[in-house]
Coordinates of C-alpha atoms in Angstrom, one line a residue:
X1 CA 24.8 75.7 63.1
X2 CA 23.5 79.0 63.8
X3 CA 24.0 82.8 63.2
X4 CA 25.3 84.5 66.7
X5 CA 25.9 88.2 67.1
X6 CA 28.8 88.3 70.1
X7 CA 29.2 91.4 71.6
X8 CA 33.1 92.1 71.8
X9 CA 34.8 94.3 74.3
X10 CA 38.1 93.6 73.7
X11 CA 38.7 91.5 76.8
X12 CA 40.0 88.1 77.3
X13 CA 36.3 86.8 78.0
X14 CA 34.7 88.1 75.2
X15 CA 37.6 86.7 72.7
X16 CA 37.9 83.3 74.0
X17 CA 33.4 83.5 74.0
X18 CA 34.2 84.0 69.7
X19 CA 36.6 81.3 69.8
X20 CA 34.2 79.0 71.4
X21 CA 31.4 80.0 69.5
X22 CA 33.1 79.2 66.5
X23 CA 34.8 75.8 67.2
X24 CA 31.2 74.5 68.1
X25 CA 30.7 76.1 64.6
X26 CA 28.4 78.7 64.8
X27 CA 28.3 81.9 62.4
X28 CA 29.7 84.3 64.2
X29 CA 28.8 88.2 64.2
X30 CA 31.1 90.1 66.2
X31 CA 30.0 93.4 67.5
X32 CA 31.3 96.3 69.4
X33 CA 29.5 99.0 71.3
X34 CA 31.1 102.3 71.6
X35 CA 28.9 104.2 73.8
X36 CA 31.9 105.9 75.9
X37 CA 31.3 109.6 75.8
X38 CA 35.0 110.6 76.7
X39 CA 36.3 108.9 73.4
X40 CA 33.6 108.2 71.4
X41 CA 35.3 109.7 68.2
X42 CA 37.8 107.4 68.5
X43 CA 36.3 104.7 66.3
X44 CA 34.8 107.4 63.7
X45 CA 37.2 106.7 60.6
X46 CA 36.5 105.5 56.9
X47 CA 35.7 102.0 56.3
X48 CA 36.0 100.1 53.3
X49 CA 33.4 97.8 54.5
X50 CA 30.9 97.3 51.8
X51 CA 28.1 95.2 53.9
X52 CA 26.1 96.5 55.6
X53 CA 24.5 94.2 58.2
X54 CA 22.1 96.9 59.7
X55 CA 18.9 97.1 57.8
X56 CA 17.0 98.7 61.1
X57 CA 19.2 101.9 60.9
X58 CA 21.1 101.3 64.0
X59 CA 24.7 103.4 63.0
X60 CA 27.5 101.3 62.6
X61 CA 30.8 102.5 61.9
X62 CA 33.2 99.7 60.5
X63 CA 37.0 100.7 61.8
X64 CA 38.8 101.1 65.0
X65 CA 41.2 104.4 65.1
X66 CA 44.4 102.7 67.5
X67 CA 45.8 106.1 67.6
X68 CA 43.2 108.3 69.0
X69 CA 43.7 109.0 72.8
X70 CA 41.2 107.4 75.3
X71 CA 40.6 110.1 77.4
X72 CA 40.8 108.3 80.4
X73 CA 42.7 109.3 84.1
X74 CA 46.4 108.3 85.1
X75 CA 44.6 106.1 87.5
X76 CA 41.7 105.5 86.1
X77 CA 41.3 101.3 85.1
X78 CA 40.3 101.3 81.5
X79 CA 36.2 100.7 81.0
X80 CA 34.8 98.7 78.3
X81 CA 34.5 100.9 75.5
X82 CA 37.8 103.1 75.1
X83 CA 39.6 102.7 72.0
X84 CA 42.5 100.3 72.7
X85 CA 39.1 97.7 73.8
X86 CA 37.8 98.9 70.2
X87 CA 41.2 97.8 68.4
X88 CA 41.9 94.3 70.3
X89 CA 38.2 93.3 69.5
X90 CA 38.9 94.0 65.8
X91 CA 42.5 92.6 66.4
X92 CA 40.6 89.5 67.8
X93 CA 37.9 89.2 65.3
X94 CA 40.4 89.5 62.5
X95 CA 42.5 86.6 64.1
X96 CA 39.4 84.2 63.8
X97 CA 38.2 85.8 60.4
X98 CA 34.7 86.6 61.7
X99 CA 33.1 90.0 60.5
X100 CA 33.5 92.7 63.2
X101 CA 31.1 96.0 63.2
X102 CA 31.2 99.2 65.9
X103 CA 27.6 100.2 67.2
X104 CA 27.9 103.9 67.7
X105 CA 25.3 104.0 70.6
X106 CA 25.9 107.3 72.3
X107 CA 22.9 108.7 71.9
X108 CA 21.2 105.8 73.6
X109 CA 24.1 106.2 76.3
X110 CA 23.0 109.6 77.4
X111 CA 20.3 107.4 79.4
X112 CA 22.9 105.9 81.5
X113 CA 24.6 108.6 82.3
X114 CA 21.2 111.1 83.1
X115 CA 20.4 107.7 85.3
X116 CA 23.2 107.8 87.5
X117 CA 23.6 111.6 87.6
X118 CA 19.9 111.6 88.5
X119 CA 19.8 108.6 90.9
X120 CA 23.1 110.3 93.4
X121 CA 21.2 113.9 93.3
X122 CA 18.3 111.9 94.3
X123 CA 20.5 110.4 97.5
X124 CA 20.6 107.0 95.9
X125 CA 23.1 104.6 94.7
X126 CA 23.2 104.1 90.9
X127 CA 24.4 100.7 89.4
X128 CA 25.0 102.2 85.6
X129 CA 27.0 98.6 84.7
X130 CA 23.9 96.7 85.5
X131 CA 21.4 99.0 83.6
X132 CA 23.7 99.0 81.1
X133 CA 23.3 95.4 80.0
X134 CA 19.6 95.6 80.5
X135 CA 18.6 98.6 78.5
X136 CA 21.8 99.0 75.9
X137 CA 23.8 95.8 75.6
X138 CA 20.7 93.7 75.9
X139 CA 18.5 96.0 73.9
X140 CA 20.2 97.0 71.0
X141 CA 22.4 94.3 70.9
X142 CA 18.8 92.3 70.3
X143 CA 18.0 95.1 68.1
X144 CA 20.9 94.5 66.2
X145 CA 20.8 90.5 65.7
X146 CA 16.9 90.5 64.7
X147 CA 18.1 93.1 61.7
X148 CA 20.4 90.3 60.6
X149 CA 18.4 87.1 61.1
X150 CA 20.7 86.1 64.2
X151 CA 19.0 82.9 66.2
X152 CA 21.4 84.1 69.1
X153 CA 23.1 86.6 71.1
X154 CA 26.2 86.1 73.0
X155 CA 28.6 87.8 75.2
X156 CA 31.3 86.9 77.6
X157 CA 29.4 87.3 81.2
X158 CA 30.3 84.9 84.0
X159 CA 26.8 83.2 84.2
X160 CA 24.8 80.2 82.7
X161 CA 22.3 79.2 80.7
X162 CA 20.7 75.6 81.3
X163 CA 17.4 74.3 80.0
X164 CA 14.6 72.0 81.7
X165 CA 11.1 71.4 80.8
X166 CA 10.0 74.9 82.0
X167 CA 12.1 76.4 79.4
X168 CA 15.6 78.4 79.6
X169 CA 17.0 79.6 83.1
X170 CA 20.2 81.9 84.3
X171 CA 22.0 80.8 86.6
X172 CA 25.3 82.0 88.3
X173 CA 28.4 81.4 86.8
X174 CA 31.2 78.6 87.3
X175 CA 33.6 80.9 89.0
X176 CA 32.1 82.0 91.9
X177 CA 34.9 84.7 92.4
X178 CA 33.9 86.0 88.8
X179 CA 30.0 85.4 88.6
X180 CA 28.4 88.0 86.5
X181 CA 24.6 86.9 86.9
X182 CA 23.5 89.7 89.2
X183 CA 23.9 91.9 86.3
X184 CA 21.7 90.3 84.1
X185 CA 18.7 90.0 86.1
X186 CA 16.7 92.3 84.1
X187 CA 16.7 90.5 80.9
X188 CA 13.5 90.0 79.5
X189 CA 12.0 86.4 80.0
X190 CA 11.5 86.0 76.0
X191 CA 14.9 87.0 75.4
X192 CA 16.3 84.1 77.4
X193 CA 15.9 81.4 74.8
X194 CA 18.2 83.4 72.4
X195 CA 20.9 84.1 75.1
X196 CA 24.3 82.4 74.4
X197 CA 27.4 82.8 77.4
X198 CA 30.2 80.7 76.3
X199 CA 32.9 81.0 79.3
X200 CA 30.2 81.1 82.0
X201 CA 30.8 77.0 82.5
X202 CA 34.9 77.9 83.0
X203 CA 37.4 79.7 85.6
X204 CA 38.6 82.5 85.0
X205 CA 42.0 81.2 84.7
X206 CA 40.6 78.6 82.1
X207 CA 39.7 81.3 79.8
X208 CA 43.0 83.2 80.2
X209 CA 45.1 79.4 79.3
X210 CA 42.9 79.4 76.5
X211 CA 43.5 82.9 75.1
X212 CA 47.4 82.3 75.3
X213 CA 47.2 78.9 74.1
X214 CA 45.6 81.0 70.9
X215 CA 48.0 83.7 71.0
X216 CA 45.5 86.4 71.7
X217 CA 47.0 89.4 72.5
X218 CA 44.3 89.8 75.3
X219 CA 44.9 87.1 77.3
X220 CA 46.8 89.0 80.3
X221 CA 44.8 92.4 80.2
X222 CA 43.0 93.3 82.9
X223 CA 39.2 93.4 83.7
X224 CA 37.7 96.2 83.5
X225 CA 35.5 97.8 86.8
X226 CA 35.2 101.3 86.8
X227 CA 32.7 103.4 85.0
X228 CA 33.4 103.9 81.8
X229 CA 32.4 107.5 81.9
X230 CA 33.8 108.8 84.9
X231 CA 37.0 109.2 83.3
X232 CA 38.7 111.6 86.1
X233 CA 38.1 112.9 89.4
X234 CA 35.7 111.9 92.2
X235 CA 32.0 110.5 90.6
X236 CA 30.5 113.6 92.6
X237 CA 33.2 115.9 90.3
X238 CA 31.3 114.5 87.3
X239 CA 28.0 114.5 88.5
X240 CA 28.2 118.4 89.4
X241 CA 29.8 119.1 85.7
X242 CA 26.6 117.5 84.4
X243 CA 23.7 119.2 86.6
X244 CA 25.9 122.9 87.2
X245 CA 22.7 123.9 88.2
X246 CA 22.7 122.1 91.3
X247 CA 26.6 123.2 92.8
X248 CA 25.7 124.2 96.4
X249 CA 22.0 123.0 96.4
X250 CA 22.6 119.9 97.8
X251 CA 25.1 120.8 100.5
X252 CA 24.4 120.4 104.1
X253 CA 24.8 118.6 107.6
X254 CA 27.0 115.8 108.7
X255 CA 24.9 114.3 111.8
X256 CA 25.2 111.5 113.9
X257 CA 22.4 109.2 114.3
X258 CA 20.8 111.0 117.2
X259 CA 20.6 114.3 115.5
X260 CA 24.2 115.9 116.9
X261 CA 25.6 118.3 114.3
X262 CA 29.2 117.2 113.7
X263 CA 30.5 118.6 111.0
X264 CA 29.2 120.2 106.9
X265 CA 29.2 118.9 103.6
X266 CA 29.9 120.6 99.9
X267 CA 27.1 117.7 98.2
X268 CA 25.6 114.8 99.7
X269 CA 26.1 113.4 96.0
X270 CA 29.4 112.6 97.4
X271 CA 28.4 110.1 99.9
X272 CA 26.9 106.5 99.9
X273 CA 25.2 104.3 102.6
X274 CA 27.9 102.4 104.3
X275 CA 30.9 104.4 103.2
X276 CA 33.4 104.7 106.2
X277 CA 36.3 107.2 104.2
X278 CA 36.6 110.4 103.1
X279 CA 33.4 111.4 105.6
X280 CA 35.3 115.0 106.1
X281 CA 34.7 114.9 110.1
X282 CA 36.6 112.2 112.7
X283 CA 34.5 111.4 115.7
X284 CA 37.4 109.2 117.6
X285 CA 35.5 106.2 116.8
X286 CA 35.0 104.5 112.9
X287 CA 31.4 105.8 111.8
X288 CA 29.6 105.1 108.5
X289 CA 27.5 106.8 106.5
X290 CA 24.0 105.2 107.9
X291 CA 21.4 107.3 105.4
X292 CA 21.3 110.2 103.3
X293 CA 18.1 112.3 103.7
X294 CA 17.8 114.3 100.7
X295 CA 14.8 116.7 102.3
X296 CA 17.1 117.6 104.6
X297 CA 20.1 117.5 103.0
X298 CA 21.7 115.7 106.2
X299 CA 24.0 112.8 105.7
X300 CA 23.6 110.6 108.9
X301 CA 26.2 108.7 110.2
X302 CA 26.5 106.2 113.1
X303 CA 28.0 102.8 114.2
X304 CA 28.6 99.5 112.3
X305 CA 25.4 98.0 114.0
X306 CA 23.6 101.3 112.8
X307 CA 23.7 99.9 109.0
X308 CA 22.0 96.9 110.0
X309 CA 18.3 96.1 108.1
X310 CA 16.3 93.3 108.8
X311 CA 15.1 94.1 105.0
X312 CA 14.1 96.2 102.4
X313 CA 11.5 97.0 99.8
X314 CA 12.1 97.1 96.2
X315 CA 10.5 98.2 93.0
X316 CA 10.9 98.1 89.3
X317 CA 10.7 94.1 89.1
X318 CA 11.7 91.5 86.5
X319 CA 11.0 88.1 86.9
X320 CA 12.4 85.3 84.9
X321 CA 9.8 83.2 86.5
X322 CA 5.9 83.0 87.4
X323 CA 6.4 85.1 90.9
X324 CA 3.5 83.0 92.0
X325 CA 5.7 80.5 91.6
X326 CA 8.5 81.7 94.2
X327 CA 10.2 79.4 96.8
X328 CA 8.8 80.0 99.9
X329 CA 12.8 80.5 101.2
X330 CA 15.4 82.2 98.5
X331 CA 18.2 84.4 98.6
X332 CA 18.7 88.4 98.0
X333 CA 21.9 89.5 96.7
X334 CA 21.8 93.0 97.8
X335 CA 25.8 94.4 95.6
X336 CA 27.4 93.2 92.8
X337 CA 30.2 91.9 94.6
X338 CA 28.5 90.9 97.5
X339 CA 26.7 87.1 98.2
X340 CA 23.3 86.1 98.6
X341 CA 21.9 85.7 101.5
X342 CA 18.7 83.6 102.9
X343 CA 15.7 85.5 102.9
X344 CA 12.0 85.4 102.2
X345 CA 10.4 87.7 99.2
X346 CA 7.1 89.1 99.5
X347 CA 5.3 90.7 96.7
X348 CA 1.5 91.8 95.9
X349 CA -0.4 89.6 94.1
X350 CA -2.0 92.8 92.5
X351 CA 1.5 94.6 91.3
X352 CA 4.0 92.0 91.0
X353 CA 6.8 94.8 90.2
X354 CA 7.1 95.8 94.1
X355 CA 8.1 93.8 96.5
X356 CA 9.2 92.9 100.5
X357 CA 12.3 91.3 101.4
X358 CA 13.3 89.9 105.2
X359 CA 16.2 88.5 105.6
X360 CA 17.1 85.4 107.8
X361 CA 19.4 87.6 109.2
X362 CA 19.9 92.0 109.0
X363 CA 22.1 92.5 106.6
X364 CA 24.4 95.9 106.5
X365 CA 23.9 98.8 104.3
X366 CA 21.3 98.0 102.1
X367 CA 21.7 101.2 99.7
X368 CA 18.6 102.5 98.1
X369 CA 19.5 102.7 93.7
X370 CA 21.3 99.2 94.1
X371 CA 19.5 96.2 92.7
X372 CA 18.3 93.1 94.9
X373 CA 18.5 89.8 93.1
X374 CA 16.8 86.8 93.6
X375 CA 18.1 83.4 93.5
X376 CA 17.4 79.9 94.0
X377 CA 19.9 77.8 94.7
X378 CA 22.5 78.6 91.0
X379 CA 19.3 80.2 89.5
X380 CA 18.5 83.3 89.0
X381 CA 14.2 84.0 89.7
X382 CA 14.4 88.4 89.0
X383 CA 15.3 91.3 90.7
X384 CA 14.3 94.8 91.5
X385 CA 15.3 98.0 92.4
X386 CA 15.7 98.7 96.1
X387 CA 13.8 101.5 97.7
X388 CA 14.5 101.5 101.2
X389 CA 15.6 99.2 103.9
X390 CA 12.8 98.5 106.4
X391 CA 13.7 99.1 110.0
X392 CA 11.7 96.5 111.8

C-alpha cells in the first residue's frame, strides 16, 4: 500500500486515524508538531533514534520528556501541543509499532502568534486554529512527507475526502456535531489528491469505542479548543505582553450605536463583534458589541437586531474549485462552530481572491478576521477572509 505521514496530537482521533491507516495497510509515518511556545522544551531530550527521516532539514527531535511541566492555566483545557499530547502520541505510536518523530516548528509558529496579536490590535477577530492547518500543519507537514517519499498525508480532522471525475473534493464530516471542514478550506487544490482523513466517515462516539476496544490510553481524553498559546489570563492579557508598546494606545470609548458615550475601555483588543459579557458598563437592557472602530478607538455597542448583516465582503481567497464554476445558490459558514447558511457569492472575474457575499437571510455578527466558507451541499468550494459586513 502506500507511505502516509499522520500527524499525531495525542488525541483519540488522531490514534484511532493510525490504527485505521494501518489495518487498510498503509506505511505509516507518525509525526508530531510541537510548535507550543509555553512548553516547547518539553520534548527537547536525547534520542537514540538513528534515522533520520528529514533530508530537507526540517528539525526533528525524536523523544517526548513526560515529566516536564506544560505550562498551561488551572483552567486552561489543554491545546494540542503540550507535553502530555507529545507522550500519548509516542505512547500510541509505540502501541502500533509505527515510527514516531517530533517537528520542532516554533520558529514557524511565531507567524501564528504575530497573526493573531496583529489581527485583535487591528480590531479584528483572528482564527489562529484555522491558519494553523493552512500555513503550519498543512505546510510543513507536506514539507515533511515529500522529504520521505510519502504518497499521503493524514490527520484526524472531522471531514471527507471523496473523488469524481473532476478529481478530489472536501467535504464535511460524518458527524455533524464534530465537522472539522471549515478549517481546512485553505488547502491548496494540488494538495488535495494526497490528503488522507481516516475518522471523518465515523461519529465521534465510533472513534472513542474503537480506541477502548484497542486499549488506547486516549480514548476518554478530552478535545482540545482553546488556543494553545494563550496559556493564562484573558487573550487581551497576552496580546498586551507581546506588543508592550501598545498598553494604553488602544484604549477608548464604550458608545452606543447612536454615538451616546456610556462608559471607557483599557483596549479595544479585549472585545469582539457580538460579545454580550464582560462589556464593563450595564445599560438596563442586554447590548452587544456591534463594531469596533479602530480610528477611533470606540467600541460600539447596540441591540441584538443591531448585529444583523445582510452580508459581507471577503478577501484572501482559496478555491478548491474553478470560481467560474460556482453554483449560482451556496452556503457561507461565517464561525467555526456555527452552520452554513444560504447565500449567493459574488466575486470579480478580474481578482478572483475578493469576493461578495448576500445572504438569503442577515445573519448576526459577522466579525471581520473570521473566515467565510463556502459549500455546496457536503462539499466544500473555498473560503476567504472576511473584511466587513455590508450594511445594505
Amino acid at each position: 500500500m502506500s507511505r502516509v505521514v499522520l500527524a499525531m496530537s495525542g488525541g483519540v482521533d488522531s490514534s484511532v486515524a493510525a490504527h485505521l491507516l494501518t489495518q487498510t495497510g498503509h506505511e505509516v509515518i507518525g509525526v508530531f508538531m510541537r510548535h507550543g511556545e509555553a512548553s516547547a522544551s518539553a520534548c527537547r531530550i536525547q534520542t537514540d533514534d538513528a534515522a533520520d527521516p528529514n533530508p530537507l532539514g526540517l528539525p526533528v527531535l525524536g523523544g517526548v520528556s513526560t515529566s516536564a511541566s506544560t505550562g498551561k492555566r488551572a483552567d486552561h483545557k489543554q491545546g494540542c501541543c503540550s507535553a502530555t499530547d507529545a507522550a500519548d502520541a509516542r505512547r500510541v505510536a509505540m502501541s502500533m509499532d509505527i515510527p514516531f518523530y517530533s517537528l520542532d516548528l516554533q520558529e514557524d509558529f511565531r507567524k501564528i502568534v504575530d497573526y493573531f496579536v496583529d489581527d485583535y490590535l487591528n480590531a479584528r477577530t483572528p482564527n489562529p486554529c484555522v491558519k494553523c492547518n493552512h500555513w503550519i500543519k498543512f505546510g510543513k507537514l507536506f514539507d515533511y512527507a515529500d522529504g520521505v517519499d510519502a504518497d499521503y498525508v493524514a490527520t484526524g480532522h472531522y471531514a471527507r475526502m471523496s473523488e469524481n471525475s473532476k478529481g478530489r473534493q472536501l467535504r464535511r464530516g460524518l458527524d455533524d456535531s464534530k465537522d472539522q471542514s471549515y478549517a481546512l478550506f485553505g488547502i491548496g487544490h494540488e494538495r488535495l489528491s494526497r490528503m488522507m482523513l481516516p475518522v471523518g466517515d465515523f461519529e465521534k462516539s465510533q472513534i472513542r469505542e474503537i480506541a477502548a476496544s484497542l486499549g488506547l490510553g486516549v480514548s476518554e481524553k478530552k478535545d482540545s479548543q482553546e488556543i494553545c498559546f494563550v496559556t493564562e489570563g484573558h487573550h487581551s492579557d497576552f496580546v498586551k505582553s507581546r506588543r508592550p508598546e501598545m498598553v494604553g494606545a488602544t484604549a477608548g470609548e464604550i458608545v452606543t450605536i447612536d454615538g451616546r458615550v456610556v462608559g471607557k475601555h483599557d483596549g479595544f483588543e479585549a472585545y469582539t463583534v457580538g460579545q454580550r459579557k464582560g462589556l464593563g458598563v450595564a445599560l438596563g437592557k442586554p447590548q452587544f458589541v456591534v463594531r469596533i472602530e479602530p480610528d477611533t478607538r470606540r467600541v460600539v455597542l447596540g441591540d441584538a437586531a443591531d448585529l444583523l448583516a445582510p452580508g459581507l465582503e471577503a478577501d484572501q481567497a482559496n478555491w478548491l474549485i474553478d470560481p467560474s464554476d460556482l453554483p449560482e445558490h451556496v452556503s457561507v459558514q461565517i464561525r467555526y462552530n456555527g452552520r452554513p447558511h444560504a447565500a449567493r457569492v459574488q466575486f470579480d472575474a478580474a481578482d478572483a481572491s475578493r469576493f461578495a457575499v448576500r445572504f438569503s437571510e442577515p445573519q448576526k455578527a459577522v466579525a471581520p478576521g473570521q473566515a467565510a466558507v463556502v459549500y455546496d451541499g457536503d462539499r466544500v468550494l473555498g473560503g476567504g477572509w472576511i473584511v466587513r459586513p455590508t450594511v445594505d
